[in-house]
PDB file of C-alpha atoms in Angstrom:
ATOM      1  CA  UNK A   1     203.512  97.449  34.177  1.00 54.00           C
ATOM      2  CA  UNK A   2     203.580  98.165  30.476  1.00 52.00           C
ATOM      3  CA  UNK A   3     203.895 101.434  28.736  1.00 52.00           C
ATOM      4  CA  UNK A   4     203.068 102.383  25.264  1.00 51.00           C
ATOM      5  CA  UNK A   5     205.503 104.391  22.914  1.00 52.00           C
ATOM      6  CA  UNK A   6     202.564 106.616  21.838  1.00 55.00           C
ATOM      7  CA  UNK A   7     200.871 106.815  25.164  1.00 59.00           C
ATOM      8  CA  UNK A   8     197.815 105.514  24.038  1.00 60.00           C
ATOM      9  CA  UNK A   9     196.453 101.911  23.710  1.00 64.00           C
ATOM     10  CA  UNK A  10     196.371 100.246  20.046  1.00 60.00           C
ATOM     11  CA  UNK A  11     192.532 100.279  19.939  1.00 60.00           C
ATOM     12  CA  UNK A  12     192.727 103.930  20.473  1.00 63.00           C
ATOM     13  CA  UNK A  13     195.160 104.660  17.788  1.00 59.00           C
ATOM     14  CA  UNK A  14     192.922 102.425  15.404  1.00 59.00           C
ATOM     15  CA  UNK A  15     189.729 104.274  16.183  1.00 65.00           C
ATOM     16  CA  UNK A  16     191.468 107.724  15.417  1.00 65.00           C
ATOM     17  CA  UNK A  17     192.751 106.480  12.296  1.00 70.00           C
ATOM     18  CA  UNK A  18     189.386 105.052  11.264  1.00 67.00           C
ATOM     19  CA  UNK A  19     187.655 108.217  12.334  1.00 68.00           C
ATOM     20  CA  UNK A  20     190.144 110.361  10.122  1.00 66.00           C
ATOM     21  CA  UNK A  21     189.944 107.917   7.037  1.00 63.00           C
ATOM     22  CA  UNK A  22     185.987 108.071   7.178  1.00 61.00           C
ATOM     23  CA  UNK A  23     186.072 111.995   7.560  1.00 61.00           C
ATOM     24  CA  UNK A  24     188.336 112.150   4.421  1.00 62.00           C
ATOM     25  CA  UNK A  25     186.020 109.731   2.736  1.00 62.00           C
ATOM     26  CA  UNK A  26     182.967 111.690   3.329  1.00 59.00           C
ATOM     27  CA  UNK A  27     184.613 115.018   2.419  1.00 62.00           C
ATOM     28  CA  UNK A  28     185.952 113.558  -0.953  1.00 60.00           C
ATOM     29  CA  UNK A  29     182.549 111.961  -1.699  1.00 55.00           C
ATOM     30  CA  UNK A  30     180.587 115.500  -1.113  1.00 55.00           C
ATOM     31  CA  UNK A  31     183.083 117.355  -2.988  1.00 56.00           C
ATOM     32  CA  UNK A  32     182.826 114.731  -5.904  1.00 51.00           C
ATOM     33  CA  UNK A  33     179.173 115.006  -5.844  1.00 51.00           C
ATOM     34  CA  UNK A  34     179.000 118.899  -5.742  1.00 50.00           C
ATOM     35  CA  UNK A  35     181.601 118.888  -8.661  1.00 48.00           C
ATOM     36  CA  UNK A  36     179.522 116.431 -10.771  1.00 51.00           C
ATOM     37  CA  UNK A  37     176.250 118.288 -10.149  1.00 48.00           C
ATOM     38  CA  UNK A  38     177.678 121.241 -11.916  1.00 44.00           C
ATOM     39  CA  UNK A  39     176.771 125.053 -11.378  1.00 42.00           C
ATOM     40  CA  UNK A  40     173.074 125.751 -10.756  1.00 43.00           C
ATOM     41  CA  UNK A  41     171.046 126.347 -14.097  1.00 42.00           C
ATOM     42  CA  UNK A  42     170.794 129.919 -14.597  1.00 45.00           C
ATOM     43  CA  UNK A  43     167.548 131.384 -15.985  1.00 47.00           C
ATOM     44  CA  UNK A  44     167.880 133.109 -19.296  1.00 50.00           C
ATOM     45  CA  UNK A  45     169.082 136.700 -18.563  1.00 54.00           C
ATOM     46  CA  UNK A  46     166.494 139.317 -18.881  1.00 55.00           C
ATOM     47  CA  UNK A  47     168.555 141.091 -21.595  1.00 49.00           C
ATOM     48  CA  UNK A  48     168.273 137.866 -23.714  1.00 61.00           C
ATOM     49  CA  UNK A  49     164.624 137.813 -23.234  1.00 82.00           C
ATOM     50  CA  UNK A  50     163.848 141.395 -23.968  1.00 91.00           C
ATOM     51  CA  UNK A  51     164.247 142.271 -27.626  1.00 91.00           C
ATOM     52  CA  UNK A  52     166.866 145.174 -28.752  1.00 91.00           C
ATOM     53  CA  UNK A  53     164.837 148.434 -28.738  1.00 91.00           C
ATOM     54  CA  UNK A  54     162.112 147.282 -25.956  1.00 91.00           C
ATOM     55  CA  UNK A  55     161.403 148.034 -22.378  1.00 93.00           C
ATOM     56  CA  UNK A  56     160.313 144.663 -21.003  1.00 94.00           C
ATOM     57  CA  UNK A  57     157.979 144.272 -17.924  1.00 94.00           C
ATOM     58  CA  UNK A  58     157.342 141.294 -15.812  1.00 95.00           C
ATOM     59  CA  UNK A  59     154.297 140.774 -13.391  1.00 94.00           C
ATOM     60  CA  UNK A  60     156.487 139.032 -10.629  1.00 95.00           C
ATOM     61  CA  UNK A  61     159.648 140.095  -9.016  1.00 95.00           C
ATOM     62  CA  UNK A  62     162.855 138.083 -10.134  1.00 95.00           C
ATOM     63  CA  UNK A  63     161.585 138.434 -13.855  1.00 95.00           C
ATOM     64  CA  UNK A  64     158.836 135.942 -13.201  1.00 95.00           C
ATOM     65  CA  UNK A  65     155.517 135.273 -14.939  1.00 93.00           C
ATOM     66  CA  UNK A  66     154.723 136.181 -18.628  1.00 91.00           C
ATOM     67  CA  UNK A  67     156.879 139.394 -20.101  1.00 91.00           C
ATOM     68  CA  UNK A  68     155.486 141.908 -22.168  1.00 91.00           C
ATOM     69  CA  UNK A  69     157.671 144.158 -24.252  1.00 87.00           C
ATOM     70  CA  UNK A  70     157.104 147.829 -25.157  1.00 86.00           C
ATOM     71  CA  UNK A  71     159.088 148.409 -28.486  1.00 82.00           C
ATOM     72  CA  UNK A  72     160.234 151.814 -28.962  1.00 77.00           C
ATOM     73  CA  UNK A  73     158.701 151.880 -32.397  1.00 75.00           C
ATOM     74  CA  UNK A  74     155.321 151.946 -30.612  1.00 72.00           C
ATOM     75  CA  UNK A  75     156.292 154.159 -27.641  1.00 77.00           C
ATOM     76  CA  UNK A  76     156.644 157.848 -28.206  1.00 78.00           C
ATOM     77  CA  UNK A  77     159.720 159.601 -27.016  1.00 87.00           C
ATOM     78  CA  UNK A  78     159.405 161.773 -23.899  1.00 90.00           C
ATOM     79  CA  UNK A  79     155.610 160.799 -23.743  1.00 92.00           C
ATOM     80  CA  UNK A  80     154.013 158.887 -20.930  1.00 93.00           C
ATOM     81  CA  UNK A  81     153.098 155.457 -21.841  1.00 91.00           C
ATOM     82  CA  UNK A  82     150.672 153.712 -19.663  1.00 90.00           C
ATOM     83  CA  UNK A  83     151.073 149.749 -19.303  1.00 88.00           C
ATOM     84  CA  UNK A  84     148.044 147.887 -20.542  1.00 82.00           C
ATOM     85  CA  UNK A  85     144.938 147.998 -18.550  1.00 74.00           C
ATOM     86  CA  UNK A  86     145.396 145.860 -15.500  1.00 76.00           C
ATOM     87  CA  UNK A  87     148.950 145.171 -16.149  1.00 82.00           C
ATOM     88  CA  UNK A  88     151.419 146.023 -13.230  1.00 86.00           C
ATOM     89  CA  UNK A  89     155.029 145.485 -13.415  1.00 93.00           C
ATOM     90  CA  UNK A  90     157.226 144.183 -10.622  1.00 95.00           C
ATOM     91  CA  UNK A  91     160.442 143.586 -12.453  1.00 96.00           C
ATOM     92  CA  UNK A  92     161.805 144.917 -15.849  1.00 94.00           C
ATOM     93  CA  UNK A  93     164.776 145.303 -18.211  1.00 96.00           C
ATOM     94  CA  UNK A  94     165.603 148.440 -20.137  1.00 95.00           C
ATOM     95  CA  UNK A  95     166.980 147.419 -23.707  1.00 93.00           C
ATOM     96  CA  UNK A  96     165.805 150.615 -25.525  1.00 92.00           C
ATOM     97  CA  UNK A  97     169.156 152.108 -25.921  1.00 93.00           C
ATOM     98  CA  UNK A  98     167.765 155.428 -24.087  1.00 94.00           C
ATOM     99  CA  UNK A  99     166.980 156.016 -20.478  1.00 96.00           C
ATOM    100  CA  UNK A 100     163.652 155.212 -19.231  1.00 96.00           C
ATOM    101  CA  UNK A 101     161.665 156.461 -16.338  1.00 96.00           C
ATOM    102  CA  UNK A 102     159.300 154.050 -14.570  1.00 96.00           C
ATOM    103  CA  UNK A 103     156.406 155.488 -12.741  1.00 96.00           C
ATOM    104  CA  UNK A 104     154.133 154.158 -10.039  1.00 96.00           C
ATOM    105  CA  UNK A 105     151.360 156.331 -11.261  1.00 95.00           C
ATOM    106  CA  UNK A 106     149.688 155.399 -14.688  1.00 93.00           C
ATOM    107  CA  UNK A 107     149.776 159.055 -15.652  1.00 94.00           C
ATOM    108  CA  UNK A 108     153.418 159.596 -14.670  1.00 95.00           C
ATOM    109  CA  UNK A 109     152.535 161.777 -11.897  1.00 95.00           C
ATOM    110  CA  UNK A 110     155.836 162.678 -10.163  1.00 93.00           C
ATOM    111  CA  UNK A 111     154.013 162.756  -6.677  1.00 94.00           C
ATOM    112  CA  UNK A 112     154.142 158.951  -6.571  1.00 95.00           C
ATOM    113  CA  UNK A 113     157.152 156.984  -6.952  1.00 96.00           C
ATOM    114  CA  UNK A 114     159.435 156.996  -9.746  1.00 96.00           C
ATOM    115  CA  UNK A 115     163.019 156.113 -10.954  1.00 96.00           C
ATOM    116  CA  UNK A 116     165.039 156.746 -14.266  1.00 96.00           C
ATOM    117  CA  UNK A 117     166.761 153.600 -15.533  1.00 96.00           C
ATOM    118  CA  UNK A 118     169.786 153.594 -18.065  1.00 96.00           C
ATOM    119  CA  UNK A 119     169.880 151.642 -21.035  1.00 94.00           C
ATOM    120  CA  UNK A 120     171.008 147.909 -20.398  1.00 94.00           C
ATOM    121  CA  UNK A 121     169.767 148.123 -16.695  1.00 95.00           C
ATOM    122  CA  UNK A 122     167.940 145.279 -15.345  1.00 95.00           C
ATOM    123  CA  UNK A 123     165.591 145.667 -12.097  1.00 96.00           C
ATOM    124  CA  UNK A 124     164.602 142.177 -10.613  1.00 96.00           C
ATOM    125  CA  UNK A 125     162.714 143.780  -7.775  1.00 95.00           C
ATOM    126  CA  UNK A 126     161.106 147.504  -8.304  1.00 94.00           C
ATOM    127  CA  UNK A 127     160.443 149.072  -5.076  1.00 93.00           C
ATOM    128  CA  UNK A 128     156.868 149.835  -6.290  1.00 95.00           C
ATOM    129  CA  UNK A 129     154.399 148.537  -8.717  1.00 94.00           C
ATOM    130  CA  UNK A 130     155.088 150.338 -12.190  1.00 94.00           C
ATOM    131  CA  UNK A 131     152.148 151.458 -14.056  1.00 94.00           C
ATOM    132  CA  UNK A 132     153.923 153.866 -16.918  1.00 93.00           C
ATOM    133  CA  UNK A 133     156.918 154.573 -18.479  1.00 94.00           C
ATOM    134  CA  UNK A 134     158.826 157.621 -20.348  1.00 95.00           C
ATOM    135  CA  UNK A 135     161.583 156.864 -22.818  1.00 94.00           C
ATOM    136  CA  UNK A 136     163.900 159.832 -22.832  1.00 94.00           C
ATOM    137  CA  UNK A 137     165.989 160.931 -26.103  1.00 89.00           C
ATOM    138  CA  UNK A 138     169.032 161.423 -24.185  1.00 78.00           C
TER     139      UNK A 138
END
């Protein structure tokens, strides 16, 4: 009767080493592929797409679709400004330098949903369709 020092036949030790080497090789290849792919391409941030002094709106969540900007120079302070007829916003960015209240109602009626957003804020997904805004002086 023969006994082996490691308690396993040579063929089993070879298969075990081969499996370990193959696993390390696959792991290294996947890590290298991920490293070479680099980080995911980021879309331009809404702040960069929204000019200074403007409140920008997008028709889709996640800042998707063609943006429109409401410039502070054309928007009255503390006055309800309705978005263009037929235009509804699902995401927006405030780059006005002032707090902005966003209203679901096109006439800024507070019976519908509304929220005030500080300057520099970005909202990729509004909880309601925005139809009007009011820019505050403070």
